[in-house]
Amino acid sequence: MVSKCANPDCTASFRYFHLGKLFRIETSAGLDRRRSMSDDDRGGNKPLRRLEFYWLCEDCAQKMTLVFEKDAGITVRPSVYAQSAAA
């Protein structure tokens, strides 16, 4: 459940969908996780897909975006659009 801004430096609480930006990010949990969750072979060798939701408050969404990196997970980065607008 989304409860606060995904920016670790921000303390804004999630209240309404129309304020800020909601991100839906699909990650895979890997083959080991699928094998440990079920004993049957119906899934084959497909990795387990997982949807996660993150939210940036209105202030953070104007200058930042979220990026998924396989090694680091979800990270907050400056938005390319915000950087080009400032130039």
PDB file of C-alpha atoms in Angstrom:
ATOM      1  CA  MET A   1       0.000   0.000   0.000  1.00  0.00           C
ATOM      2  CA  VAL A   2       1.229   3.473  -0.866  1.00  0.00           C
ATOM      3  CA  SER A   3       1.353   5.644   2.234  1.00  0.00           C
ATOM      4  CA  LYS A   4       4.040   8.281   1.581  1.00  0.00           C
ATOM      5  CA  CYS A   5       6.138   9.824  -1.139  1.00  0.00           C
ATOM      6  CA  ALA A   6       8.695   7.408  -2.640  1.00  0.00           C
ATOM      7  CA  ASN A   7      11.378  10.077  -2.252  1.00  0.00           C
ATOM      8  CA  PRO A   8      13.163   9.084   0.986  1.00  0.00           C
ATOM      9  CA  ASP A   9      13.947  12.746   1.720  1.00  0.00           C
ATOM     10  CA  CYS A  10      10.255  13.757   1.554  1.00  0.00           C
ATOM     11  CA  THR A  11       7.691  13.280   4.329  1.00  0.00           C
ATOM     12  CA  ALA A  12       4.518  13.975   2.287  1.00  0.00           C
ATOM     13  CA  SER A  13       1.665  11.548   3.024  1.00  0.00           C
ATOM     14  CA  PHE A  14      -0.441  10.022   0.253  1.00  0.00           C
ATOM     15  CA  ARG A  15      -4.016  11.353   0.369  1.00  0.00           C
ATOM     16  CA  TYR A  16      -5.490  11.662  -3.142  1.00  0.00           C
ATOM     17  CA  PHE A  17      -4.752  10.146  -6.557  1.00  0.00           C
ATOM     18  CA  HIS A  18      -4.990  13.519  -8.310  1.00  0.00           C
ATOM     19  CA  LEU A  19      -2.104  14.967  -6.273  1.00  0.00           C
ATOM     20  CA  GLY A  20       1.314  13.806  -7.433  1.00  0.00           C
ATOM     21  CA  LYS A  21       2.138  10.909  -9.717  1.00  0.00           C
ATOM     22  CA  LEU A  22       1.432   7.204  -9.233  1.00  0.00           C
ATOM     23  CA  PHE A  23       3.863   4.686 -10.741  1.00  0.00           C
ATOM     24  CA  ARG A  24       3.067   1.040 -11.516  1.00  0.00           C
ATOM     25  CA  ILE A  25       6.289  -0.905 -11.885  1.00  0.00           C
ATOM     26  CA  GLU A  26       6.515  -4.541 -12.918  1.00  0.00           C
ATOM     27  CA  THR A  27       9.367  -6.538 -11.460  1.00  0.00           C
ATOM     28  CA  SER A  28      10.136 -10.233 -11.560  1.00  0.00           C
ATOM     29  CA  ALA A  29      10.697 -12.231  -8.404  1.00  0.00           C
ATOM     30  CA  GLY A  30      12.821 -14.849 -10.177  1.00  0.00           C
ATOM     31  CA  LEU A  31      12.585 -18.591 -10.647  1.00  0.00           C
ATOM     32  CA  ASP A  32      13.683 -19.493  -7.105  1.00  0.00           C
ATOM     33  CA  ARG A  33      10.743 -17.618  -5.593  1.00  0.00           C
ATOM     34  CA  ARG A  34       8.252 -19.432  -7.876  1.00  0.00           C
ATOM     35  CA  ARG A  35       9.701 -22.827  -6.944  1.00  0.00           C
ATOM     36  CA  SER A  36       9.469 -22.070  -3.240  1.00  0.00           C
ATOM     37  CA  MET A  37       5.843 -20.920  -3.533  1.00  0.00           C
ATOM     38  CA  SER A  38       4.516 -24.004  -5.332  1.00  0.00           C
ATOM     39  CA  ASP A  39       5.401 -27.643  -5.779  1.00  0.00           C
ATOM     40  CA  ASP A  40       3.734 -28.047  -9.175  1.00  0.00           C
ATOM     41  CA  ASP A  41       5.371 -27.477 -12.569  1.00  0.00           C
ATOM     42  CA  ARG A  42       2.492 -25.570 -14.179  1.00  0.00           C
ATOM     43  CA  GLY A  43       4.563 -22.371 -14.226  1.00  0.00           C
ATOM     44  CA  GLY A  44       7.422 -23.929 -16.143  1.00  0.00           C
ATOM     45  CA  ASN A  45      10.534 -21.815 -16.140  1.00  0.00           C
ATOM     46  CA  LYS A  46       8.766 -18.459 -16.339  1.00  0.00           C
ATOM     47  CA  PRO A  47       9.842 -15.915 -13.714  1.00  0.00           C
ATOM     48  CA  LEU A  48       7.136 -14.738 -11.337  1.00  0.00           C
ATOM     49  CA  ARG A  49       5.898 -11.251 -12.296  1.00  0.00           C
ATOM     50  CA  ARG A  50       5.115  -8.762  -9.574  1.00  0.00           C
ATOM     51  CA  LEU A  51       3.387  -5.371  -9.765  1.00  0.00           C
ATOM     52  CA  GLU A  52       4.314  -2.696  -7.247  1.00  0.00           C
ATOM     53  CA  PHE A  53       2.923   0.816  -6.845  1.00  0.00           C
ATOM     54  CA  TYR A  54       4.895   3.891  -5.836  1.00  0.00           C
ATOM     55  CA  TRP A  55       3.820   7.517  -5.512  1.00  0.00           C
ATOM     56  CA  LEU A  56       5.681  10.812  -5.795  1.00  0.00           C
ATOM     57  CA  CYS A  57       4.035  13.847  -4.200  1.00  0.00           C
ATOM     58  CA  GLU A  58       3.189  16.842  -6.374  1.00  0.00           C
ATOM     59  CA  ASP A  59       6.393  18.731  -5.500  1.00  0.00           C
ATOM     60  CA  CYS A  60       8.714  15.751  -6.055  1.00  0.00           C
ATOM     61  CA  ALA A  61       6.916  14.627  -9.253  1.00  0.00           C
ATOM     62  CA  GLN A  62       7.687  18.008 -10.866  1.00  0.00           C
ATOM     63  CA  LYS A  63      11.437  17.460 -10.603  1.00  0.00           C
ATOM     64  CA  MET A  64      11.963  13.719 -10.123  1.00  0.00           C
ATOM     65  CA  THR A  65      11.045  10.315 -11.507  1.00  0.00           C
ATOM     66  CA  LEU A  66      11.399   6.705 -10.361  1.00  0.00           C
ATOM     67  CA  VAL A  67      13.730   4.209 -12.001  1.00  0.00           C
ATOM     68  CA  PHE A  68      13.879   0.434 -11.477  1.00  0.00           C
ATOM     69  CA  GLU A  69      17.364  -1.069 -11.495  1.00  0.00           C
ATOM     70  CA  LYS A  70      17.718  -4.812 -11.125  1.00  0.00           C
ATOM     71  CA  ASP A  71      20.598  -4.502  -8.640  1.00  0.00           C
ATOM     72  CA  ALA A  72      19.407  -1.461  -6.657  1.00  0.00           C
ATOM     73  CA  GLY A  73      15.613  -1.715  -6.868  1.00  0.00           C
ATOM     74  CA  ILE A  74      13.551   1.476  -7.074  1.00  0.00           C
ATOM     75  CA  THR A  75      15.533   4.702  -6.996  1.00  0.00           C
ATOM     76  CA  VAL A  76      14.509   8.357  -7.230  1.00  0.00           C
ATOM     77  CA  ARG A  77      16.272  10.295  -9.987  1.00  0.00           C
ATOM     78  CA  PRO A  78      16.085  13.845 -11.297  1.00  0.00           C
ATOM     79  CA  SER A  79      13.651  14.006 -14.197  1.00  0.00           C
ATOM     80  CA  VAL A  80      15.171  14.576 -17.644  1.00  0.00           C
ATOM     81  CA  TYR A  81      12.213  16.846 -18.481  1.00  0.00           C
ATOM     82  CA  ALA A  82      12.824  18.982 -15.384  1.00  0.00           C
ATOM     83  CA  GLN A  83      16.525  19.263 -16.213  1.00  0.00           C
ATOM     84  CA  SER A  84      15.873  20.404 -19.794  1.00  0.00           C
ATOM     85  CA  ALA A  85      13.250  22.928 -18.618  1.00  0.00           C
ATOM     86  CA  ALA A  86      15.751  24.479 -16.217  1.00  0.00           C
ATOM     87  CA  ALA A  87      18.384  24.910 -18.950  1.00  0.00           C
TER      88      ALA A  87
END
